[in-house]
Short mmCIF file of C-alpha atoms and ligand atoms in Angstrom, two decimals:
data_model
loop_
_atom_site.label_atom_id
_atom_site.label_comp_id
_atom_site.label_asym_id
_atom_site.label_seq_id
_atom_site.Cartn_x
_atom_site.Cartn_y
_atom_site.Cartn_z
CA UNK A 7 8.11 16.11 -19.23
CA UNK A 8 8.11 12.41 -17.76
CA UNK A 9 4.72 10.56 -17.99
CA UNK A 10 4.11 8.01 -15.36
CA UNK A 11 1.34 5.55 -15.26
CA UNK A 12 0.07 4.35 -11.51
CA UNK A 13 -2.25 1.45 -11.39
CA UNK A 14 -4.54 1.69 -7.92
CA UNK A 15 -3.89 5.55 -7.74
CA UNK A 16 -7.33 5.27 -5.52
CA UNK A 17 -5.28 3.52 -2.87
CA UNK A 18 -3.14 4.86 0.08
CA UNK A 19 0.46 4.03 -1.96
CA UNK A 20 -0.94 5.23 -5.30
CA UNK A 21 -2.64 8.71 -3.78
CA UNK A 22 1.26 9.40 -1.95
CA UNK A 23 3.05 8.66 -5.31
CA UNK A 24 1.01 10.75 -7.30
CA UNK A 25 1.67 13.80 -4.93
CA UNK A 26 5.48 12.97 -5.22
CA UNK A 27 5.74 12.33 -8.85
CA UNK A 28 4.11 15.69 -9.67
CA UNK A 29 6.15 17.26 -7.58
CA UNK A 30 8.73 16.14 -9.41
CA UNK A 31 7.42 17.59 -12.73
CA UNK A 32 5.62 14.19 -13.90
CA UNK A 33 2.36 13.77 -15.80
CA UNK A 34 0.74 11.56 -13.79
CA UNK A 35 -1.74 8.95 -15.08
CA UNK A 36 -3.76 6.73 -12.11
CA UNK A 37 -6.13 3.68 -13.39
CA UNK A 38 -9.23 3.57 -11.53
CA UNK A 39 -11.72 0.85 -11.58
CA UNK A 40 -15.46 1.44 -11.04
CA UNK A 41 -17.15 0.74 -7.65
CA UNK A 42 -20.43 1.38 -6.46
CA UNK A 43 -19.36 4.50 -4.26
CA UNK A 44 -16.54 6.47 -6.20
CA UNK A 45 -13.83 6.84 -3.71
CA UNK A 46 -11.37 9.28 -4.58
CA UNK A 47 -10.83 10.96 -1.28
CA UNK A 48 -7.24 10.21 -0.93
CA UNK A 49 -6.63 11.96 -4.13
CA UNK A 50 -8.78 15.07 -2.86
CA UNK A 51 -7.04 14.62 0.74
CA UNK A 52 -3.07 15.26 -0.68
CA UNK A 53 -5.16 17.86 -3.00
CA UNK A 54 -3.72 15.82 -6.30
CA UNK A 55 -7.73 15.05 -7.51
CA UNK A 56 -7.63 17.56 -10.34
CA UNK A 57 -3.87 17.20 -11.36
CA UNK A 58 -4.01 13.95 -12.38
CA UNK A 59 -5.20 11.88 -15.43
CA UNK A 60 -7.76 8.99 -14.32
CA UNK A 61 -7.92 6.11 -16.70
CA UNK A 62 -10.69 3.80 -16.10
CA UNK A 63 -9.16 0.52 -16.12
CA UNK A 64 -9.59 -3.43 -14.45
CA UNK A 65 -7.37 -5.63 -13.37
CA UNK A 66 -9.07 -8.16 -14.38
CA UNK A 67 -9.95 -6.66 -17.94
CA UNK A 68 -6.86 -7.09 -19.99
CA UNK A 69 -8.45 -5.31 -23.08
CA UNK A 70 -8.62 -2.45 -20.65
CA UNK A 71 -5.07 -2.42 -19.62
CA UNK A 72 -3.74 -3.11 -23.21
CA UNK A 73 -6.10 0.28 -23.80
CA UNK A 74 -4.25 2.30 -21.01
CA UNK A 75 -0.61 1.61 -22.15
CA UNK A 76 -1.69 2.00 -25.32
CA UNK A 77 -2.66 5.90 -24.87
CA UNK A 78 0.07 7.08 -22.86
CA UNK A 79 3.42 6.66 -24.00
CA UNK A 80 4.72 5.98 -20.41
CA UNK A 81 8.09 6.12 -18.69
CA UNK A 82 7.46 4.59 -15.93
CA UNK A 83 5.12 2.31 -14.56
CA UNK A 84 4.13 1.78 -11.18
CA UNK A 85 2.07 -1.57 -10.62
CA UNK A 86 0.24 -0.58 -7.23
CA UNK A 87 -3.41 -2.27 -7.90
CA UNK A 88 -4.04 -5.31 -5.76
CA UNK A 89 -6.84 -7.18 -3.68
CA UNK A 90 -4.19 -5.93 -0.78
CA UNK A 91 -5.88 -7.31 2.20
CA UNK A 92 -4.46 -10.62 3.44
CA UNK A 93 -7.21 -11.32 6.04
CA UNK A 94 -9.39 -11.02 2.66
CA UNK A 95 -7.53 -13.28 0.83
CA UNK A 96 -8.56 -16.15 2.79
CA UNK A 97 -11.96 -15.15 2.29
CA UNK A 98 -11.69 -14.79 -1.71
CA UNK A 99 -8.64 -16.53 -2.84
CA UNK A 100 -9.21 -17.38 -6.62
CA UNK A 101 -10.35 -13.60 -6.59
CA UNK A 102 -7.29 -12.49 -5.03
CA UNK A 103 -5.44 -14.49 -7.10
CA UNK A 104 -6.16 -13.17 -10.21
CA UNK A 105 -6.49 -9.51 -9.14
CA UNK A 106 -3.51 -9.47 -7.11
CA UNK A 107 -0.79 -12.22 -9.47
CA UNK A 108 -2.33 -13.24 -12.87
CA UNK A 109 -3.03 -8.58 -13.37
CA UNK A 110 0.78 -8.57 -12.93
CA UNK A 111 1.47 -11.08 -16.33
CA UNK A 112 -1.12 -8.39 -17.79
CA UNK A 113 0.68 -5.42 -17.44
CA UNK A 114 3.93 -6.88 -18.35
CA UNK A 115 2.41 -8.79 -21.42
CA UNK A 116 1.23 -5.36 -22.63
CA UNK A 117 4.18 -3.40 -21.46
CA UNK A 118 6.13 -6.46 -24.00
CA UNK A 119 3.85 -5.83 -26.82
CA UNK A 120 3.29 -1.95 -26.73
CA UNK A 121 6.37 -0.14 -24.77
CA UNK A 122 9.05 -2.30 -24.15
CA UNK A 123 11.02 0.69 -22.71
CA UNK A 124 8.54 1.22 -20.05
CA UNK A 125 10.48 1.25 -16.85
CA UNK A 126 7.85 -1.82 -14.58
CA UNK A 127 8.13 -1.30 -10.63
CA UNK A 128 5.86 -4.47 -8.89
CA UNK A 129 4.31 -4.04 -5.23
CA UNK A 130 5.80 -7.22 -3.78
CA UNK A 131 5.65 -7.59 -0.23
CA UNK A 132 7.34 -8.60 2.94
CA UNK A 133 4.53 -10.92 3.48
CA UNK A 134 6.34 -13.37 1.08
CA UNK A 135 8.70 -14.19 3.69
CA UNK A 136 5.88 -15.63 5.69
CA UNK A 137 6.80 -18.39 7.83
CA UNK A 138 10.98 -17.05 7.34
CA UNK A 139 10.14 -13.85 9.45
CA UNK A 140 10.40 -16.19 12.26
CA UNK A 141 14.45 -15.79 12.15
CA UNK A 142 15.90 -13.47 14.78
CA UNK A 143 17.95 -11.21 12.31
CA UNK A 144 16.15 -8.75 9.42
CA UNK A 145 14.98 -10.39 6.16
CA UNK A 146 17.00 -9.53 2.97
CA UNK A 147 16.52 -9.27 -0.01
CA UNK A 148 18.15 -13.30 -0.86
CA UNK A 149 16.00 -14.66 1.93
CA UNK A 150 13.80 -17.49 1.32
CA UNK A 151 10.08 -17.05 0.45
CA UNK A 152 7.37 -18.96 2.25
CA UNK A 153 3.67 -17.24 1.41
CA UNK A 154 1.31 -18.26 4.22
CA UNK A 155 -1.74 -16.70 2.92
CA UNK A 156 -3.58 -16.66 -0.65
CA UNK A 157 -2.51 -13.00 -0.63
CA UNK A 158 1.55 -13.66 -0.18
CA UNK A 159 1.04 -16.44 -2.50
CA UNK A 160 -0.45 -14.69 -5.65
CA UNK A 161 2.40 -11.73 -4.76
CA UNK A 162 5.42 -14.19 -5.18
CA UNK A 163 3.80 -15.24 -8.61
CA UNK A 164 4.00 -11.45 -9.39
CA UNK A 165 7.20 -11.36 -7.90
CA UNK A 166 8.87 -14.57 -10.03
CA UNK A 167 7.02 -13.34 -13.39
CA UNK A 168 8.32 -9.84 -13.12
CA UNK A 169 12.19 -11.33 -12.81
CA UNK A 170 11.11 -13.50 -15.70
CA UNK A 171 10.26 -10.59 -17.58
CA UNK A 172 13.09 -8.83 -16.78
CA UNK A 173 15.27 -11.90 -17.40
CA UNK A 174 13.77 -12.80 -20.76
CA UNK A 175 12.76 -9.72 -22.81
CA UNK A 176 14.99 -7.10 -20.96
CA UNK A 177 12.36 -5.24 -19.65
CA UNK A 178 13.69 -2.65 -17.12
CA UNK A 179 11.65 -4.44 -14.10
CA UNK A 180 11.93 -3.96 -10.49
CA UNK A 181 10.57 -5.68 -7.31
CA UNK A 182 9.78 -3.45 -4.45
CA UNK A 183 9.63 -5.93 -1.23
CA UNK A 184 7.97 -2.97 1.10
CA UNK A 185 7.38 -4.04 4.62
CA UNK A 186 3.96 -2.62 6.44
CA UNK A 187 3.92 1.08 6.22
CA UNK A 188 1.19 3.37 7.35
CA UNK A 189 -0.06 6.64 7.29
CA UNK A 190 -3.13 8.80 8.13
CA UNK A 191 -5.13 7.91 4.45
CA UNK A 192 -4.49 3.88 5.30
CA UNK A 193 -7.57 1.54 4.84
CA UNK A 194 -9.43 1.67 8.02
CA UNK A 195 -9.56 -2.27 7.68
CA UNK A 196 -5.72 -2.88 8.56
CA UNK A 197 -4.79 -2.92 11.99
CA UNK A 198 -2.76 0.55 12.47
CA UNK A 199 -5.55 2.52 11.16
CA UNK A 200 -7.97 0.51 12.68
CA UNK A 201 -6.51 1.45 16.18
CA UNK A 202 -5.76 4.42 15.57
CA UNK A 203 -9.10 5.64 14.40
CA UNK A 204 -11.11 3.77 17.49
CA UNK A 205 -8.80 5.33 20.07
CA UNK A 206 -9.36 8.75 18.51
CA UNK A 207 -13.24 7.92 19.17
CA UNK A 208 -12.81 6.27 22.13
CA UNK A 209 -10.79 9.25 23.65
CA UNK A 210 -14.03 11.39 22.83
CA UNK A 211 -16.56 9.22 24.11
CA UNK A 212 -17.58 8.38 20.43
CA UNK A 213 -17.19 4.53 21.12
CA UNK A 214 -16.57 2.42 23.58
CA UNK A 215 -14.06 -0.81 23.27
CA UNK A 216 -11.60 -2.04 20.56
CA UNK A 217 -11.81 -5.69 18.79
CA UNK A 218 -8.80 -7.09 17.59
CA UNK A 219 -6.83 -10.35 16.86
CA UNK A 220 -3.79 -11.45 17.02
CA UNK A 221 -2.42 -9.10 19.40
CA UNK A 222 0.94 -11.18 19.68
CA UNK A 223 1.77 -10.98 15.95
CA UNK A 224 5.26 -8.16 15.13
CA UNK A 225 5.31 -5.95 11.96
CA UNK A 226 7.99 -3.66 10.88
CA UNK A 227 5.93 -0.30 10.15
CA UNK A 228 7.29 2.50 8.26
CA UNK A 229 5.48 5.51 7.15
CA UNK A 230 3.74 5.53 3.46
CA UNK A 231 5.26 8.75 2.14
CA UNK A 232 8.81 7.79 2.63
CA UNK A 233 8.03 4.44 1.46
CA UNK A 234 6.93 5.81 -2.05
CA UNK A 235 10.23 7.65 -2.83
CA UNK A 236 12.15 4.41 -2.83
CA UNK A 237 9.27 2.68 -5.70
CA UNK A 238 10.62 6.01 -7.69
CA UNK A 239 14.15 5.72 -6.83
CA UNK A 240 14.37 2.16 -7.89
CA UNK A 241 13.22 2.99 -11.56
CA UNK A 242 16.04 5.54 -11.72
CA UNK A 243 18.77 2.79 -11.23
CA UNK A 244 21.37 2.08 -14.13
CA UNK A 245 20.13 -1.31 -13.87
CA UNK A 246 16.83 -2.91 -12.48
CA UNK A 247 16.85 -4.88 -9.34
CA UNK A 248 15.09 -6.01 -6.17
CA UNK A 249 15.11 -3.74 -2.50
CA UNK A 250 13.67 -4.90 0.73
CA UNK A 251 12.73 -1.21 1.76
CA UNK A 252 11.69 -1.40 6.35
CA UNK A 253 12.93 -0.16 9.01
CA UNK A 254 14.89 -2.91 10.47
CA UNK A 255 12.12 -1.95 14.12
CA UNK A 256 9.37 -4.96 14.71
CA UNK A 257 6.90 -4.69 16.90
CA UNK A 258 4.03 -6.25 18.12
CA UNK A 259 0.39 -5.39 17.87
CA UNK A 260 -0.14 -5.27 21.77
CA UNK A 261 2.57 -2.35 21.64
CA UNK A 262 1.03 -1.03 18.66
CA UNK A 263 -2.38 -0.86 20.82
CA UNK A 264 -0.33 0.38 24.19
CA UNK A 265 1.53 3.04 22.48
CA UNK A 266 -1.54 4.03 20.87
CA UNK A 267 -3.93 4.26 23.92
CA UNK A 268 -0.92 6.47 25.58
CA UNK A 269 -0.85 8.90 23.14
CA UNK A 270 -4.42 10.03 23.88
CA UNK A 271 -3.67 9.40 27.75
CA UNK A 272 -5.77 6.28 28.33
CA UNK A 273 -5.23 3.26 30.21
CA UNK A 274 -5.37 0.07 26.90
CA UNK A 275 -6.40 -2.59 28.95
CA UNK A 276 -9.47 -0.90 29.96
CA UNK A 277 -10.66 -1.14 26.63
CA UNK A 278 -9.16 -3.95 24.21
CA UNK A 279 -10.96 -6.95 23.65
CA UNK A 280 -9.40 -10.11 21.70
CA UNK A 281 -12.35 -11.47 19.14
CA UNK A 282 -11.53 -13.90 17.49
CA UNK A 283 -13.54 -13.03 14.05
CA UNK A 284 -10.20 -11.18 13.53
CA UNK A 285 -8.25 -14.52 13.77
CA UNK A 286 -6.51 -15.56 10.60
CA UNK A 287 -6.50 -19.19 9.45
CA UNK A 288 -2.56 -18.24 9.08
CA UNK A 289 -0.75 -15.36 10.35
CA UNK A 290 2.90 -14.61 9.97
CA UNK A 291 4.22 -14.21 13.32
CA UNK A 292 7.26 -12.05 12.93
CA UNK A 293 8.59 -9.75 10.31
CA UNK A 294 11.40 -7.36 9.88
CA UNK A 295 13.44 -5.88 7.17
CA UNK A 296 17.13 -4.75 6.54
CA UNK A 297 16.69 -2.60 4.22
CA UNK A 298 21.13 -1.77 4.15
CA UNK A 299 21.10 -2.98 0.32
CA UNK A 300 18.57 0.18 -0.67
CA UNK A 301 20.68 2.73 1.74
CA UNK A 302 23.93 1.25 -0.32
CA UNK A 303 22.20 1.47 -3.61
CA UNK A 304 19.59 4.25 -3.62
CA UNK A 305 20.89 6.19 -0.90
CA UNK A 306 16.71 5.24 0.87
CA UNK A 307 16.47 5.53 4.65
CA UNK A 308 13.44 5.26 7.10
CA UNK A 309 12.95 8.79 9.08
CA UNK A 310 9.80 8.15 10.59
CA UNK A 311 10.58 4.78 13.16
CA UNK A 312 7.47 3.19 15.22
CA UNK A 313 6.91 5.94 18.48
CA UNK A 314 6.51 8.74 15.81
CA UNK A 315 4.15 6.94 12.89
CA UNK A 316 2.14 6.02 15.38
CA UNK A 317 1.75 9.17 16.98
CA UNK A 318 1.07 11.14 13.50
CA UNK A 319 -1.85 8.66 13.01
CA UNK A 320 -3.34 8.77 16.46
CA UNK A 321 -3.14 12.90 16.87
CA UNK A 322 -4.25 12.86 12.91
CA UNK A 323 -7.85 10.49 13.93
CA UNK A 324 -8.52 12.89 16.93
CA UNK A 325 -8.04 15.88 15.10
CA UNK A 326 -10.59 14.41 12.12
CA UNK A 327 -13.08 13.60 15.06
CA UNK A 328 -13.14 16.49 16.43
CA UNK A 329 -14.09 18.05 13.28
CA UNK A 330 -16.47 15.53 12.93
CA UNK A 331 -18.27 16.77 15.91
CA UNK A 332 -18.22 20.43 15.03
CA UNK A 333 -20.03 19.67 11.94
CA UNK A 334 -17.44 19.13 9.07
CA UNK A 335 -17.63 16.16 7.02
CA UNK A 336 -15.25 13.95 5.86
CA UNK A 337 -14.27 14.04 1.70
CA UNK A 338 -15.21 10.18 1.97
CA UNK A 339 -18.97 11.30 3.54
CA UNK A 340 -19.24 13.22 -0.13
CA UNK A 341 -18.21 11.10 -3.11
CA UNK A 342 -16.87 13.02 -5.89
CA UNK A 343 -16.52 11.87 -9.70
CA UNK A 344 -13.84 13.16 -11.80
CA UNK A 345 -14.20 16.86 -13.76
CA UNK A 346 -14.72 15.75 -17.87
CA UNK A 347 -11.48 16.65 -18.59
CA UNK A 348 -9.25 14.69 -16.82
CA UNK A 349 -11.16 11.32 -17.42
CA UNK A 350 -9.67 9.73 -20.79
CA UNK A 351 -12.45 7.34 -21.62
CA UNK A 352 -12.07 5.34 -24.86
CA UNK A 353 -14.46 7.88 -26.51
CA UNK A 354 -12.35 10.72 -25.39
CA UNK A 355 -9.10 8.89 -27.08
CA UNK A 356 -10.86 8.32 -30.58
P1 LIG B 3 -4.62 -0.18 -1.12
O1 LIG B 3 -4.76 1.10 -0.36
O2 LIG B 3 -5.46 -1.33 -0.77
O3 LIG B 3 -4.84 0.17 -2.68
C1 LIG B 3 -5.05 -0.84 -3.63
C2 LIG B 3 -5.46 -0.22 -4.95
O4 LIG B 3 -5.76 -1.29 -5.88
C3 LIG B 3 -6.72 0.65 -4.87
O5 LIG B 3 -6.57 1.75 -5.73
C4 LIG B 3 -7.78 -0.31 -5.41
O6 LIG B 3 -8.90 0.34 -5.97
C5 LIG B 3 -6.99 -1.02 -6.50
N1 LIG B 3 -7.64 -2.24 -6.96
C6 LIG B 3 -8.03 -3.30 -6.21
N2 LIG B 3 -8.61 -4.23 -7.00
C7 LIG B 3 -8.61 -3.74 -8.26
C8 LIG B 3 -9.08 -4.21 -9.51
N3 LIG B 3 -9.68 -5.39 -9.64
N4 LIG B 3 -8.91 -3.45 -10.60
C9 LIG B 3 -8.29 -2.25 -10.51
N5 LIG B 3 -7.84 -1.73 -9.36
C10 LIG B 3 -7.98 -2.47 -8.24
O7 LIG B 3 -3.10 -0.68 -1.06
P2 LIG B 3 -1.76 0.14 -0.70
O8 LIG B 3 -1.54 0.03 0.77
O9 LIG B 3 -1.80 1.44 -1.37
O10 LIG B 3 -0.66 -0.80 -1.36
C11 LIG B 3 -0.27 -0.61 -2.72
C12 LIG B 3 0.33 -1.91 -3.24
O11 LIG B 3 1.47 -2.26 -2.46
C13 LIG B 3 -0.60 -3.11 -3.18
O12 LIG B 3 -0.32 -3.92 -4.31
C14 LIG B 3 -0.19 -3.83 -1.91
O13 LIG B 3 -0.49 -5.19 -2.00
C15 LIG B 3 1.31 -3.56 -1.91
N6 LIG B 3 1.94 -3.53 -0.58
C16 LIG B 3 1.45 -2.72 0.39
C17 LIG B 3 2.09 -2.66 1.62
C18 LIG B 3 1.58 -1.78 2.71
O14 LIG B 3 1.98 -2.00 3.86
N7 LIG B 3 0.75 -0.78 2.43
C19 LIG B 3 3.27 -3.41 1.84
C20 LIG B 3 3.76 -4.19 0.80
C21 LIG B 3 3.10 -4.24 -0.41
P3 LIG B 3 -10.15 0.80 -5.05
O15 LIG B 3 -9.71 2.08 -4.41
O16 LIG B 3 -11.22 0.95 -6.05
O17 LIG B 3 -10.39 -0.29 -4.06
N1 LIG B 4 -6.29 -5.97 10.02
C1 LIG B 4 -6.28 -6.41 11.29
N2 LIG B 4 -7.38 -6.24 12.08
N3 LIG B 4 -5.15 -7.01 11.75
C2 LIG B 4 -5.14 -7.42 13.03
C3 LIG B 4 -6.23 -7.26 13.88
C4 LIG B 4 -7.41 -6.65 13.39
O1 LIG B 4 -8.42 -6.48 14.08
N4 LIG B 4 -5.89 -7.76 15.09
C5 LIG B 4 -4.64 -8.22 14.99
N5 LIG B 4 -4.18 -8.02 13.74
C6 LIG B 4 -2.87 -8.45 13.23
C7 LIG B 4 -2.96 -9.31 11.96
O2 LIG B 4 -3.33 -10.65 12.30
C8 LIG B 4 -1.53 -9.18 11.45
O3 LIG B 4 -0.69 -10.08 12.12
C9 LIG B 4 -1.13 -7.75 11.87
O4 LIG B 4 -2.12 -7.32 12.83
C10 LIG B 4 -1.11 -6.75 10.70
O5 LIG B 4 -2.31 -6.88 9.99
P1 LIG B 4 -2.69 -5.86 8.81
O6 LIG B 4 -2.61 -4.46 9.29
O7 LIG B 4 -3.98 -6.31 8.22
O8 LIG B 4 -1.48 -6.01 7.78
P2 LIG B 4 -0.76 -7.31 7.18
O9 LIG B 4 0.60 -7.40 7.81
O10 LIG B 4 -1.62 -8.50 7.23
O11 LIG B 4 -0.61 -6.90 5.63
C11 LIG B 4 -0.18 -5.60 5.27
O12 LIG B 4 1.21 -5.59 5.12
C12 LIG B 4 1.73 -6.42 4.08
C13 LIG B 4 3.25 -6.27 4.10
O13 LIG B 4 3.80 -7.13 5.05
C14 LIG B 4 -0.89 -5.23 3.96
O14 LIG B 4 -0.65 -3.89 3.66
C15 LIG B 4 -0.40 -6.06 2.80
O15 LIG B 4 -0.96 -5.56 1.58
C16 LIG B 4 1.13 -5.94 2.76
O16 LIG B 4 1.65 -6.71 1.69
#
């Protein structure tokens, strides 16, 4: 049986990739990091909670992440954990940098000294491109890099040391450049989710307007759970390399927001508001991927395009609401911890 490690297995990528590794027969192992309200509702959501090994782990701690690969004997690695909010980078940008590039020399420092035949797959990001999204054709995978927040910034340094890595001690290691993709278990703080969630409310009477941003600003969203296949695919490569993975569709967040309102039948400019306390200090203006090297090379294509993610998330919200108001709560209104037995503490290893 094939062991995979995911760090961030709390988060919307690392709850979807858990689900598809052990359905491919994997024993999955997730690093968690302690907060003040345990949040493992994603986990409990895809019903993966009690199938999984949690390892608590920081990014920031290395002696914590040297402990994890110690344990585990791992295949693969998937590298998921970041500060992954850019508006929040500007707010804490040493923080960010640390969490979200220096963790990323961690891992692969430990991965050097403990299990050099780990396969290493890195979250990099379309928002590396930055200020090159502004080109009229899809970004590959040779296109130039300009970071235009402390987020894209500390995500090329993770993206140049992993090639290092790779480059210098033959570490099977692999850039994933993922464009925005979405899904139903997103963070409520980025803007698909966000929308979705206050149309849903809006649509029954449970709130009243919608603050946003930039409303001018194009993304290329895909949906999450085809996203995560490719991450897998691209550790089971003859030899490691980088994919752009999109869906080759931008659009801006004013359609975002019209489609949106239409699916639950209501009029958008009725009830947007621009506020400008969602204004970045940067913001990339334009990005889209061609993703024609990972059809070629891992046989990946986007099924779900724009009209249809965006309709799964809206119908998904209104269907949670309504719930809501019958009396259910959500997972995330009752925090679980982990059963004994599938939390490998440093106690439990000894
Ligand atoms: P996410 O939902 O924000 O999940 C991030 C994960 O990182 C969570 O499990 C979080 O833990 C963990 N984490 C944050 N700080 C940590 C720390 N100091 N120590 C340990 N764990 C920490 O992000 P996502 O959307 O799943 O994205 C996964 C990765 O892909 C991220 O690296 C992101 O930057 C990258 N990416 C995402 C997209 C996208 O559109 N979704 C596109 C390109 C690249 P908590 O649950 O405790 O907060
Ligand atoms: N979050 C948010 N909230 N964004 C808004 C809002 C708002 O109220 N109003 C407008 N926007 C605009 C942002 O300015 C940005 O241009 C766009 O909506 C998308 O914002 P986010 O959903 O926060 O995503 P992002 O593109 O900044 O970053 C996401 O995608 C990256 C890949 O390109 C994150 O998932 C990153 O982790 C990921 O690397």
């Amino acid at each position: 049986m094939k062991r995979a490690l995911i760090t961030g297995v709390t988060g919307q990528d690392g709850a979807y990739l858990a689900s598809s590794l052990l359905n491919k027969g994997y024993e999955v192992y997730g690093t968690y990091r302690r907060i003040s309200t345990p949040n493992f509702w994603r986990l409990e959501y895809l019903n993966v909670f009690n199938k999984i090994n949690l390892i608590p782990a920081d990014l920031g701690d290395t002696g914590s992440l040297f402990e994890t690969l110690k344990i585990s004997e791992l295949d693969e690695i998937y590298h998921l954990a970041a500060q992954s909010f850019v508006e929040a980078s500007f707010e804490t940008p040493v923080a960010t940098g640390d969490v979200t590039g220096l963790s990323v020399t961690r891992i692969l420092e430990a991965i050097r000294q403990l299990c050099p035949d780990a396969r290493f797959y890195f979250a990099a990001t379309s928002e590396m491109y930055g200020k090159s999204g502004k080109t009229n054709r899809p970004l590959r995978e040779e296109d130039f890099f300009h970071p235009m927040s402390p987020y894209a910034a500390a995500k090329l340094y993770g993206y140049w040391i992993t090639k290092i890595y790779r480059d210098g001690y033959g570490i099977f290691a692999v850039n994933g450049i993922l464009f925005n993709h979405e899904s139903p278990i997103r963070g409520l703080e980025f803007v698909t989710r966000k929308v979705a969630n206050e149309v849903a409310k809006i649509s029954l009477e449970l709130s009243e307007e919608l603050r946003l941003g930039n409303l001018n600003a194009k993304r290329d969203w895909g949906y999450a759970p085809e996203y995560v296949e490719s991450m897998w695919r691209m550790l089971q490569q003859k030899e490691p390399d980088d994919y752009v993975i999109a869906t080759s569709e931008a659009h801006s967040v004013r359609e975002l927001v019209q489609k949106a309102f239409d699916v639950a039948e209501l009029d958008w400019q009725e009830y947007v508001k621009v506020d400008k306390r969602f204004l970045r200090p940067l913001d990339v203006p334009s990005l889209r991927g061609d993703y024609s090297k990972a059809k070629r090379k891992l046989g990946w294509s986007p099924k779900t395009k724009f009209n249809g993610l965006v309709e799964i998330m809206v119908k998904e919200e209104i269907n949670r609401w309504k719930r809501w108001i019958d009396g259910e709560r959500f997972p995330w209104d009752a925090p679980n911890y982990p059963s004994e037995n599938r939390i490998l503490t440093r106690a439990s290893r000894m």
